[in-house]
XYZ file of C-alpha atoms in Angstrom:
631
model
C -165.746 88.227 54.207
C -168.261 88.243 57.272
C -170.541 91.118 59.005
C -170.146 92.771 62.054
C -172.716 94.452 64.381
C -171.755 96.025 68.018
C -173.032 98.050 70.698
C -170.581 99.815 72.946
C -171.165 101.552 76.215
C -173.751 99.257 76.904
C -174.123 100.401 80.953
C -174.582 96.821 82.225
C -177.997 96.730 80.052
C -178.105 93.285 77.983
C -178.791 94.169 74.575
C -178.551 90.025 73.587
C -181.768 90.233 71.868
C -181.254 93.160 69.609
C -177.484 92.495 69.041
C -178.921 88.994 68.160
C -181.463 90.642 65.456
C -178.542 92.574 64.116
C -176.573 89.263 63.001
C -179.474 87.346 61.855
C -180.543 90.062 59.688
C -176.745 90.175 57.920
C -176.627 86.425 57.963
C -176.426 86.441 54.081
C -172.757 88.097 54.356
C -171.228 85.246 56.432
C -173.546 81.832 56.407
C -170.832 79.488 57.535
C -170.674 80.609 61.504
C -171.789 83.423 63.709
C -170.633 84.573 67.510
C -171.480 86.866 69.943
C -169.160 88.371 72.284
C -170.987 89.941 75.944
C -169.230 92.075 78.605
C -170.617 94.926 81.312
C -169.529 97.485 78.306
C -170.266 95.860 75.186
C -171.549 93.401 72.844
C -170.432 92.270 69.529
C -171.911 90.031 66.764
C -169.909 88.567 63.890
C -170.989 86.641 60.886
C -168.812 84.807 59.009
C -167.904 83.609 55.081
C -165.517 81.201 55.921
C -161.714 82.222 53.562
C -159.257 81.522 55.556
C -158.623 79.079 58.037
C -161.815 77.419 57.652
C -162.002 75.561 61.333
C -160.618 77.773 63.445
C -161.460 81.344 62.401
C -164.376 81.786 64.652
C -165.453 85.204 66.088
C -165.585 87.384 67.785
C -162.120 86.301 68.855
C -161.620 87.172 72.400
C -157.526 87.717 73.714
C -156.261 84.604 76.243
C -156.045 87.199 78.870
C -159.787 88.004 78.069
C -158.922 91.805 78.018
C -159.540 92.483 74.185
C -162.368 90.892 71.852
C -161.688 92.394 67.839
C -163.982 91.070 64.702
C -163.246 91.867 61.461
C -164.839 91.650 58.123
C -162.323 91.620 55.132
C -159.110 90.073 54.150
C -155.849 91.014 55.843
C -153.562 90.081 52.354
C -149.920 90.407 53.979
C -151.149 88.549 57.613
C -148.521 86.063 57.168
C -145.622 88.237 56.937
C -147.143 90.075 60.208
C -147.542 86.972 61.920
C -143.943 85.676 61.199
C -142.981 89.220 62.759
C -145.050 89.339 65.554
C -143.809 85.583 66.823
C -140.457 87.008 66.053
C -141.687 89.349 69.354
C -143.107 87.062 71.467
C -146.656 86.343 70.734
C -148.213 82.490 70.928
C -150.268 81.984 68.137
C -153.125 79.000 68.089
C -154.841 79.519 64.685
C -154.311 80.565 61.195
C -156.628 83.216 60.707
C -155.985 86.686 59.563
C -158.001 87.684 62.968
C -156.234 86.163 65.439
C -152.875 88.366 63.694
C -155.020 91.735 63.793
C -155.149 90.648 67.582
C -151.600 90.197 68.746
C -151.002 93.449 66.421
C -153.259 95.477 68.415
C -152.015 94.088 71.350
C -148.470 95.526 70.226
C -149.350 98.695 68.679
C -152.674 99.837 69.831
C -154.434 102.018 66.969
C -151.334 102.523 65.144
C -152.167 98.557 64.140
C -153.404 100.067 60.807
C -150.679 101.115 59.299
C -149.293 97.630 59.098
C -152.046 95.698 57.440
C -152.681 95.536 53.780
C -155.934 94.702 52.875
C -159.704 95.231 52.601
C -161.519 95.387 55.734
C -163.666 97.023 58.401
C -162.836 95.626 61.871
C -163.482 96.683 66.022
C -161.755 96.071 68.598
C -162.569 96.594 72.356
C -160.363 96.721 75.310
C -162.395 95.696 77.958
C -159.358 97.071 80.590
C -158.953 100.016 79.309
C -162.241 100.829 78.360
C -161.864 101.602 74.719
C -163.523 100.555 71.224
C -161.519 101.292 67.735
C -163.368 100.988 64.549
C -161.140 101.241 61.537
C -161.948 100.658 57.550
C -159.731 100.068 55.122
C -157.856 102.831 53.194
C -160.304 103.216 50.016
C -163.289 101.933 51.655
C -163.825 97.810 50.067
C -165.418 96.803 53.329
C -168.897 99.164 54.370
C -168.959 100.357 58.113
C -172.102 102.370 59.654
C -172.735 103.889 62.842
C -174.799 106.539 65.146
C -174.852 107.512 68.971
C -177.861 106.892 70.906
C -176.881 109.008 73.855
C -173.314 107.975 74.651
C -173.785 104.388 73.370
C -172.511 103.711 69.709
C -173.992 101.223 67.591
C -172.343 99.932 64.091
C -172.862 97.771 61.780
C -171.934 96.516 58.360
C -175.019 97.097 56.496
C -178.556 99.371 57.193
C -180.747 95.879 57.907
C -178.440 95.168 60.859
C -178.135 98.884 61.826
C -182.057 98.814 61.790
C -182.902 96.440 64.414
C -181.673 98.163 67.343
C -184.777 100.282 68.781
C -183.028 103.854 69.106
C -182.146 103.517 64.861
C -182.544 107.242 63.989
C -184.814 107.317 61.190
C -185.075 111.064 60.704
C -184.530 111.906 56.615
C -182.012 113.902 55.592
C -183.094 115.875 53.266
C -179.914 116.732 51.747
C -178.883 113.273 51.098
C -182.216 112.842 48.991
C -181.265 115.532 46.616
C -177.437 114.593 46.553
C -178.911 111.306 45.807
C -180.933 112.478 42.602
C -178.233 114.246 41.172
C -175.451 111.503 41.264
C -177.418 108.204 42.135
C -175.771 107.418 45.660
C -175.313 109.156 48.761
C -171.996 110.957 49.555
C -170.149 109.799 52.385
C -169.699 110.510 55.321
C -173.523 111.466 55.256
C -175.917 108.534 54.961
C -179.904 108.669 53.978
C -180.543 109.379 57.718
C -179.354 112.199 59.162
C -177.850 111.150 62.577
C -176.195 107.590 60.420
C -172.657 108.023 59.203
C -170.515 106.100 57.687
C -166.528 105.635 58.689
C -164.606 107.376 55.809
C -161.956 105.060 54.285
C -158.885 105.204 55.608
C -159.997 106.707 59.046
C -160.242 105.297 62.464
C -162.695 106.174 65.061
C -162.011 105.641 68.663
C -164.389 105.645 71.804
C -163.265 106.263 75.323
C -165.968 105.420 77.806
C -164.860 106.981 80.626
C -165.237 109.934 79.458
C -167.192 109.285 76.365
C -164.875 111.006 73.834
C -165.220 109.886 70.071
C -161.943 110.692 68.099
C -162.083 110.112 64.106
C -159.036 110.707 62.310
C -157.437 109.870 58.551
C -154.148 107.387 58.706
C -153.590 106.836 55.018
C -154.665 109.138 51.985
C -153.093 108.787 48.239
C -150.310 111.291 47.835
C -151.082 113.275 44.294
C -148.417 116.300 44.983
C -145.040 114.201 44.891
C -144.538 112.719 41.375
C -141.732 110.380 39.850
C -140.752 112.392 37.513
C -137.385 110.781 36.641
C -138.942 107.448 36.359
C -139.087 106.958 32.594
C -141.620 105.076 30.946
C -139.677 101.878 30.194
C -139.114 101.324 33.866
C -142.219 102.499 35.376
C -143.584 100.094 33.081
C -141.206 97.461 34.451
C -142.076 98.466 37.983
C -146.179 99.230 37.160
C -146.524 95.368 35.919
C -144.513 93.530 38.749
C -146.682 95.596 41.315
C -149.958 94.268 39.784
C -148.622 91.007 39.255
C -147.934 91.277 43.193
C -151.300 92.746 44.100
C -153.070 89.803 41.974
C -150.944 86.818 43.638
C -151.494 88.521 47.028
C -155.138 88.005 46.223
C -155.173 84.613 45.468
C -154.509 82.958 48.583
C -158.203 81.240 49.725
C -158.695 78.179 51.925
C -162.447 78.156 49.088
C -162.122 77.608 45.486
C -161.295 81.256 43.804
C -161.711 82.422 40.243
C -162.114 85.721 37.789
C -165.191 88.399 36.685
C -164.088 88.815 32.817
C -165.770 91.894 30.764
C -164.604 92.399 27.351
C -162.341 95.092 29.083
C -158.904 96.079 29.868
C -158.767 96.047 33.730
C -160.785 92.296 33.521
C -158.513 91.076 31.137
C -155.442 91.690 32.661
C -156.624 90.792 36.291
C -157.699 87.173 34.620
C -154.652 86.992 32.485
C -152.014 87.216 35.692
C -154.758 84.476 37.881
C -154.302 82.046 35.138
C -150.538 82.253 34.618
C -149.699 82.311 38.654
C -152.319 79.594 39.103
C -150.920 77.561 36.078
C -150.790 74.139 36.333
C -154.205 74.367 38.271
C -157.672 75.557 36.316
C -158.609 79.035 36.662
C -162.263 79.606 36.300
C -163.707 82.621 34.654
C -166.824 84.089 34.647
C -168.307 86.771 32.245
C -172.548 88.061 31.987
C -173.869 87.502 28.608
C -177.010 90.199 27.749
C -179.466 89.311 24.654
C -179.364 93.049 23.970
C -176.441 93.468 21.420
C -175.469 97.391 22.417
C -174.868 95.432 26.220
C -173.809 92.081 25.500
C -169.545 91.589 25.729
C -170.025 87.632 25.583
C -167.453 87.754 22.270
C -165.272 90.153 23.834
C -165.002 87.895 26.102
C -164.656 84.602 24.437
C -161.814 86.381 22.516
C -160.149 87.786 25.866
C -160.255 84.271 27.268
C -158.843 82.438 23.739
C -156.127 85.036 24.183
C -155.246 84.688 27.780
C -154.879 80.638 27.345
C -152.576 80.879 24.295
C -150.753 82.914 27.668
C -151.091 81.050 30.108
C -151.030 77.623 29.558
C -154.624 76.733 28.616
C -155.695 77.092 31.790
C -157.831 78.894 31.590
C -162.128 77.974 32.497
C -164.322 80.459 30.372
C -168.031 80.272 31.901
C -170.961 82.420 30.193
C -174.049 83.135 31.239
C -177.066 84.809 29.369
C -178.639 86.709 32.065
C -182.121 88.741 32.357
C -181.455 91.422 34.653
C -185.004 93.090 33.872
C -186.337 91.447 37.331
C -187.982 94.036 38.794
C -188.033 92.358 42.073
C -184.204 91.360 42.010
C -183.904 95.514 41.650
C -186.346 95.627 44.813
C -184.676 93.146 46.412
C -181.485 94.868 46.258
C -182.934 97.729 47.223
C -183.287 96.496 50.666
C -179.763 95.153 50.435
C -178.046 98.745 49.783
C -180.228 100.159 52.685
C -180.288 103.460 51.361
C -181.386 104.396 48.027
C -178.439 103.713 45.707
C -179.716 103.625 41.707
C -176.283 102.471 39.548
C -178.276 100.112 37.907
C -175.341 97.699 36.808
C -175.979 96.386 40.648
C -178.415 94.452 38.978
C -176.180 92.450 36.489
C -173.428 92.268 39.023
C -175.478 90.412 41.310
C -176.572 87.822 38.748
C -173.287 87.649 37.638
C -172.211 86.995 41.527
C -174.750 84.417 41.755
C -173.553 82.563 38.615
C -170.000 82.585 39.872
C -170.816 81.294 43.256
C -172.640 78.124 41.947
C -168.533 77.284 41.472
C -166.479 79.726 43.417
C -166.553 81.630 46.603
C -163.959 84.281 45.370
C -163.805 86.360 42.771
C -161.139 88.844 41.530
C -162.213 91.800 39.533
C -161.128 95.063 37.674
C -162.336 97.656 39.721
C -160.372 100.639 40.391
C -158.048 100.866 37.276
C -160.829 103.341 35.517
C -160.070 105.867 38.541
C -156.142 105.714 39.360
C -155.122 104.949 35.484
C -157.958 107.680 34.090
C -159.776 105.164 32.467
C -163.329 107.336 32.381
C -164.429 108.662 28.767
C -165.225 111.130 30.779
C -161.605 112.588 31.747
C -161.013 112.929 28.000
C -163.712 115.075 27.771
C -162.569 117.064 30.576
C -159.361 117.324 28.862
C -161.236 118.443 25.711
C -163.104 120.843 28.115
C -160.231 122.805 29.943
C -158.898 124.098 26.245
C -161.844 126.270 25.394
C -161.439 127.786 29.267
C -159.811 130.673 27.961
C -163.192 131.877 25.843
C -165.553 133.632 28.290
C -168.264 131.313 30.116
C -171.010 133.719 29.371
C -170.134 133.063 25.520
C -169.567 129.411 25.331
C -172.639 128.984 27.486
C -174.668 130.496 24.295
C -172.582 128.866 21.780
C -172.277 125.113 22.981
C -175.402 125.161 24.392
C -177.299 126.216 20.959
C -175.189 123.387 19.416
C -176.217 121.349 22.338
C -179.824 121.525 21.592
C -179.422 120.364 17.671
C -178.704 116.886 19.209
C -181.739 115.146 20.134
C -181.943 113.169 23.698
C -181.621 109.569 22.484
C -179.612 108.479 25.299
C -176.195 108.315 26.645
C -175.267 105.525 24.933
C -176.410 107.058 21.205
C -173.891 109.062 19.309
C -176.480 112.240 20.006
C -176.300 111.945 23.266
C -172.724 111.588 23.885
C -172.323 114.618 21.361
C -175.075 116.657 23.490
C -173.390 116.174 26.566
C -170.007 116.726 25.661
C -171.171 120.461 24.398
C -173.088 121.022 27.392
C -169.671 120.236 29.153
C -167.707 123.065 27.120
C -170.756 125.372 28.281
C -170.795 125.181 31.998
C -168.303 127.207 34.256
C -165.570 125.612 34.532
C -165.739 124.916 38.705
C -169.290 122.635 38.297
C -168.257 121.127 34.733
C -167.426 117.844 36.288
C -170.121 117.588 38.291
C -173.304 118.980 35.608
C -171.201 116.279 33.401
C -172.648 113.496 36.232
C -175.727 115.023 37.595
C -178.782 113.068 36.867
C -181.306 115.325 37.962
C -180.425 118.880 37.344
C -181.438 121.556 39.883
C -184.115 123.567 37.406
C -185.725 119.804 37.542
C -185.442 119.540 41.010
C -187.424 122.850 41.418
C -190.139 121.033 39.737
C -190.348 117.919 40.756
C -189.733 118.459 44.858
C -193.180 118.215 46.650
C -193.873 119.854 50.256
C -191.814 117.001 51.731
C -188.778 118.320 49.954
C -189.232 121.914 49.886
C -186.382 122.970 52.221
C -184.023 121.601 49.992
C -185.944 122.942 46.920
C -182.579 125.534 46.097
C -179.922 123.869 47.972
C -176.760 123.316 45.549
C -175.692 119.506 45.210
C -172.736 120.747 43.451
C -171.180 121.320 46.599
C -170.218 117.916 47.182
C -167.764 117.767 44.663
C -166.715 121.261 45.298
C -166.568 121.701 48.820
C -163.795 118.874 48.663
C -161.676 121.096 46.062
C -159.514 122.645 49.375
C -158.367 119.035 50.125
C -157.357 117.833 46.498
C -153.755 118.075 45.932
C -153.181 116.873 42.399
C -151.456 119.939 40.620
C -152.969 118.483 36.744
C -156.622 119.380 36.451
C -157.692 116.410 35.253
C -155.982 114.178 37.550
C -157.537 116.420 40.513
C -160.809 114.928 38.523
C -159.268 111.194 39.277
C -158.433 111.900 42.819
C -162.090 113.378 44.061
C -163.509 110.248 42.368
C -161.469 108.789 45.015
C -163.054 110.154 47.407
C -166.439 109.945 45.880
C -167.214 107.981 43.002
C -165.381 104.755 43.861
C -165.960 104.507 47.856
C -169.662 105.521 47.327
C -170.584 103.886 44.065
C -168.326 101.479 42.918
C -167.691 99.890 46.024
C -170.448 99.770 47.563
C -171.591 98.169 44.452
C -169.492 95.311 44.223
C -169.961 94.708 47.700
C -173.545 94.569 48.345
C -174.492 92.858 45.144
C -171.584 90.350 45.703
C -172.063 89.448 49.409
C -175.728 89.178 48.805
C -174.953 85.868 47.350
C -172.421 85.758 50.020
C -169.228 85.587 47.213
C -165.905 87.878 48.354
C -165.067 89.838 45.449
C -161.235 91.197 45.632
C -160.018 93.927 43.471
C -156.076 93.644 42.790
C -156.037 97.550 41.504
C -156.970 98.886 44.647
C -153.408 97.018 46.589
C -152.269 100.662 48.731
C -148.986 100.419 46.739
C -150.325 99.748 43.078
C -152.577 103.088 44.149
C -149.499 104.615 45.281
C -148.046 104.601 42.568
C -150.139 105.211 40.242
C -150.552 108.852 42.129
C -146.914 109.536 41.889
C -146.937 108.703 37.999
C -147.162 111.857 35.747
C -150.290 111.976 34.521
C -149.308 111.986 30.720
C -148.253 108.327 31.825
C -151.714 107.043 32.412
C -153.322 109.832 29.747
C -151.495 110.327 26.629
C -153.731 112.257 24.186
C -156.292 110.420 22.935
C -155.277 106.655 25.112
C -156.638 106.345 28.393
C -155.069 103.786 30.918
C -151.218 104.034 28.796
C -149.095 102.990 31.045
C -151.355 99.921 32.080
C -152.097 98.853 28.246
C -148.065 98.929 27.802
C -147.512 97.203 30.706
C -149.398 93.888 29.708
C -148.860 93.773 26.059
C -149.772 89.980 25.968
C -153.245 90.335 26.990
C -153.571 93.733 25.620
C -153.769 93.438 21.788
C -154.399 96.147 19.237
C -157.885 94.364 18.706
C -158.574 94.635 22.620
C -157.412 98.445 22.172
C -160.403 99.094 19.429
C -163.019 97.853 21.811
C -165.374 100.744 22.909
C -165.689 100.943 26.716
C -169.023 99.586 27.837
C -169.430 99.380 30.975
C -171.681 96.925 32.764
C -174.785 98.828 31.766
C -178.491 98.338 31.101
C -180.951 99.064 28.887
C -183.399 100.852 31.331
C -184.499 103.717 29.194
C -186.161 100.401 27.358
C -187.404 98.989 30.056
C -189.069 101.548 31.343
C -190.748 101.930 28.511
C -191.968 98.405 27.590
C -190.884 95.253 30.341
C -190.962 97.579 32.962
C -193.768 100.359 32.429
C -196.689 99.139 34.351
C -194.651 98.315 37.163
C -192.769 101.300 37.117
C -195.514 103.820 37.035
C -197.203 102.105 39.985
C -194.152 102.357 41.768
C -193.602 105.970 41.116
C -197.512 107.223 41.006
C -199.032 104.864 43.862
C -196.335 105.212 46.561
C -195.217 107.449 49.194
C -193.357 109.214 47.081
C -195.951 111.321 45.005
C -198.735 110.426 47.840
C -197.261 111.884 51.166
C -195.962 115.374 49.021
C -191.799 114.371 48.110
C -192.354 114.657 44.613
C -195.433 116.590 42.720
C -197.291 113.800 40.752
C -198.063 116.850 37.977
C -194.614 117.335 36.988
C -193.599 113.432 37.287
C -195.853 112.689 34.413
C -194.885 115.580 32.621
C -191.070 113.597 32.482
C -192.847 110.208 32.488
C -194.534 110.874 28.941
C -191.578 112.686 27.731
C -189.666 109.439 28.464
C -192.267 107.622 26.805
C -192.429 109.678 23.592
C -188.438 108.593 23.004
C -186.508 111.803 25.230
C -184.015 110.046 27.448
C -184.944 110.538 31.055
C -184.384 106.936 32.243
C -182.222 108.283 35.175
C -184.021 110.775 36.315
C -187.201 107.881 36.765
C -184.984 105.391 37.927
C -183.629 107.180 40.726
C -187.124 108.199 41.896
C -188.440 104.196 41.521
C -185.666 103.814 44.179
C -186.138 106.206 46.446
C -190.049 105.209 46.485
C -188.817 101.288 47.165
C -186.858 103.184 49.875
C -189.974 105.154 51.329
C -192.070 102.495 50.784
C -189.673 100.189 52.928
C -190.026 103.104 55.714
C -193.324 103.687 56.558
């Protein structure tokens, strides 16, 4: 797990100094060793969190004939079997690294390289004969990769701080982002908070000719929804489900660095930890799990009780580490704030970074859960959506007045409160039926919006977030209508939120965290499964609850899904307040016109008489540590 920084198309010019500011400032990804790599065309800067091969990994790793130089930040998992293969063919290899394999596979298949590796990564390479650079990230977007064009010169970079110090960074807002950003709490890719910065889309390539400065992006892998194993029956895709995770989790647990387990009091933790233990078995496997002193947040039991059950498993293997954490740090939330770059407001950041933290003190890899909520329909809220598309027969105009008079019986007391689960299921069953998913996530409705946006933001006062979600409907290809939900948070949700996440709040404290879910053929297939498989009635995540019965007990079943949440609508009105009203009221972001400081406090005392409108608030505290950042 490293960073990587480059500027192609360089015209002779040295860029040493800035390409030099670009690794220093992502130093905190990859402390053990850094590189630069100079030609008449390019530079390249790598960082590096030393995994594999611990002596003779360094990069940028430059070709014996000096004609390519590739860096890569990731994990290739299957690097072995590619490097048995590609001796097999010829090549002379001197190290063990997964780099020096991406090499001699470039040098045998060009581009097409990506179709062989599984893994998570975001990597460049540059042919210095030939002229051209290829940027590729992995297929559902684990590793981050940024760029922009300053003329015909490209610059990337693994996070905004190293993007930042190069003196053309195009700091123009776009305006669109913001409000995309208030409604669901992160920016959608490709876009990016500035409005010439993209990011790579997973599973796409971009390639750079200079002599005659063409930029090609295209997609090389994308789950396959439309073809579905429908003679498979449950027994054996079962059978096959449980050896593929088993595969994806052993895969994972090669490290030259001691390597360990995130456990929740969930299902995907559980079963992640449960297979570690068992494959590492004789050896320890240590486990890590975030204690909260807020009861309605705090899974430490769960936990304790997942663990007592996965050593009666295993062996006894089995470490169990808890930590009581205090994630109501306002400057750990500022902090990362300058870590995500852009303003990104999923507030469990917070607790997975103290959580990372903890672990690292033992570990330098982690293996976690992610993933299993989106490709086994794990969310709470596909059941609703399930709920939802059997009262699409009744008219929208009349269960827009019927739901939503029911809707306003329930007070606002929170997500989290039986209320406000209630309210927001009805005002699901009353929105038309195209937007329904996305009013179900939006954070900061548009007849808000029209109040709060200042002269700053008044071009985007009317502009319709929704379109993010629905201007990807064309591409979907799932046939079920709530599995079409599963796939877009594919493409949204998980590569914009959820990864980005567990990334940024991980590598901060410079700790890889892998996710066995997310192995290209566990997410394979998964998407060929019928979806009654993975959402049978009232059970979400079937097919992965049968296929681990040891772990997953009846008891484990009852749990309600948590989450890794936070109390913020407390905070922010009691450990939080004063410095959360300075924040949002002395700032740039009521001072220099985004939002109108009039109709702010009109939502600020509303919070503060007991209505729930901690997301709305928190996402504007971000975006002012943002502006603030950017002056």
């Amino acid at each position: 797990m490293c960073a990587i920084s480059g500027i192609v198309n360089t015209h002779g010019r040295s860029f040493h100094k800035v390409i030099t500011a670009m690794m220093k400032k992502q130093n905190h990804r990859g402390p053990d060793d850094c590189g630069i790599f100079e030609s008449p065309d390019a530079v390249f800067a790598h960082n590096r969190l030393s995994i594999i091969d611990l002596t003779d990994g360094h990069q940028p790793m430059v070709s014996k004939s000096g004609r390519l130089a590739v860096m890569l930040n990731g994990e290739i998992y299957n690097y072995r079997d590619l490097r048995t293969k590609l001796i097999s063919l010829g090549h002379n290899f001197t190290t063990e690294s997964d780099t020096e394999t991406l090499l001699h596979l470039y040098e045998s298949y060009g581009s097409e390289c990506v179709n062989f590796l599984d893994g998570m990564f975001a990597f460049a390479v540059f042919d210095q004969v030939k002229r051209k650079l290829l940027l590729a990230r992995d297929r559902l977007g684990q590793k981050p990769l940024l760029y922009f064009m300053d003329g015909d010169t490209l610059v990337f970079a693994s996070e905004f701080s190293g993007l930042e110090q190069h003196p053309a960074f195009p700091r123009q807002l776009d305006k669109e982002s913001v409000s995309n950003f208030l409604s669901l709490q992160y920016v959608p890719q490709p876009d990016t908070i500035f409005r010439q910065v993209r990011k790579l889309l997973p599973g796409h390539i971009l390639e750079l000719d200079l002599d005659n400065n063409h930029i090609s992006i295209r997609c090389y892998w994308q789950a396959d929804f439309s073809i579905k194993n429908s003679n498979l029956d449950m027994d054996s895709a079962t059978a096959k489900l449980r050896s593929l995770v088993e595969k994806a989790v052993e895969k994972r647990l090669v490290s030259d660095v001691p390597i360990g387990t995130f456990l929740s009091g969930g299902i995907d933790s559980c079963i992640v930890t449960g297979i570690a233990a068992k494959l590492l078995y004789p050896a320890p496997c240590d486990t890590f799990t975030a204690a909260f002193s807020q009861s309605a947040y705090d899974e430490r039991d769960a936990a304790k009780r997942s663990a007592e059950i996965i050593n009666k498993v295993s062996g006894g293997n089995l470490r169990h580490h808890q930590r009581e954490i205090k994630p109501d740090d306002f400057q750990i939330a500022e902090k990362l704030s300058y870590h995500f770059g852009e303003p990104f407001a999923d507030a469990s950041a917070m607790p997975l970074y103290l959580l990372s933290k903890f672990a690292k003190e033992k570990i330098s890899v982690a293996l976690c859960g992610d993933g299993a909520d989106e490709i086994f329909a794990g969310y709470e809220r596909y059941l609703a959506m399930r709920y939802a598309e059997k009262l699409y027969w009744i008219p929208q105009a009349a269960r827009k007045i019927i739901f939503n008079t029911f809707a306003a019986l329930f007070p606002e007391h929170g997500e989290r409160s039986k209320c406000g689960r209630i309210r927001r299921l009805l005002k699901l069953f009353a929105a038309p039926e195209k937007i329904g998913y996305f009013n179900l996530l939006d954070r900061c409705p548009a007849a808000i919006k029209k109040e709060l946006f200042g002269p700053q933001l008044d071009e985007v006062r009317n502009y319709d977030s929704s379109q993010c979600f629905t201007s990807l409907n064309w591409e979907l290809i799932a046939k079920d209508r709530v599995e079409k939900l599963g796939e877009l948070d594919l493409r949204t949700y998980l590569p914009c939120d959820i990864l980005p996440k567990a990334d940024i709040s991980s590598m901060a404290n410079a700790l890889e965290l892998r996710s066995p879910f997310l192995d290209t053929a566990v997410v394979e297939f998964a998407a060929r499964l019928p979806m009654n498989y993975k959402l049978n009635a009232k059970r979400r995540k079937y097919i992965l609850c049968a296929a681990f019965p040891e772990f997953i007990t009846p008891e484990l079943l009852q749990r309600p899904k948590r989450g890794f949440g936070v109390p913020m609508a407390g905070w922010l009105r009691n450990s939080w307040k004063e410095q959360a009203y300075d924040k949002l009221f002395n700032s740039r972001l009521t001072a220099d016109g985004f939002i109108r400081k009039d109709a702010l406090k009109k939502y600020w005392q509303l919070h503060q008489e007991g209505r729930d409108f901690s997301y709305l608030l928190w996402n504007l505290v971000v975006f002012a540590f943002f502006l603030d950042r950017h002056k």
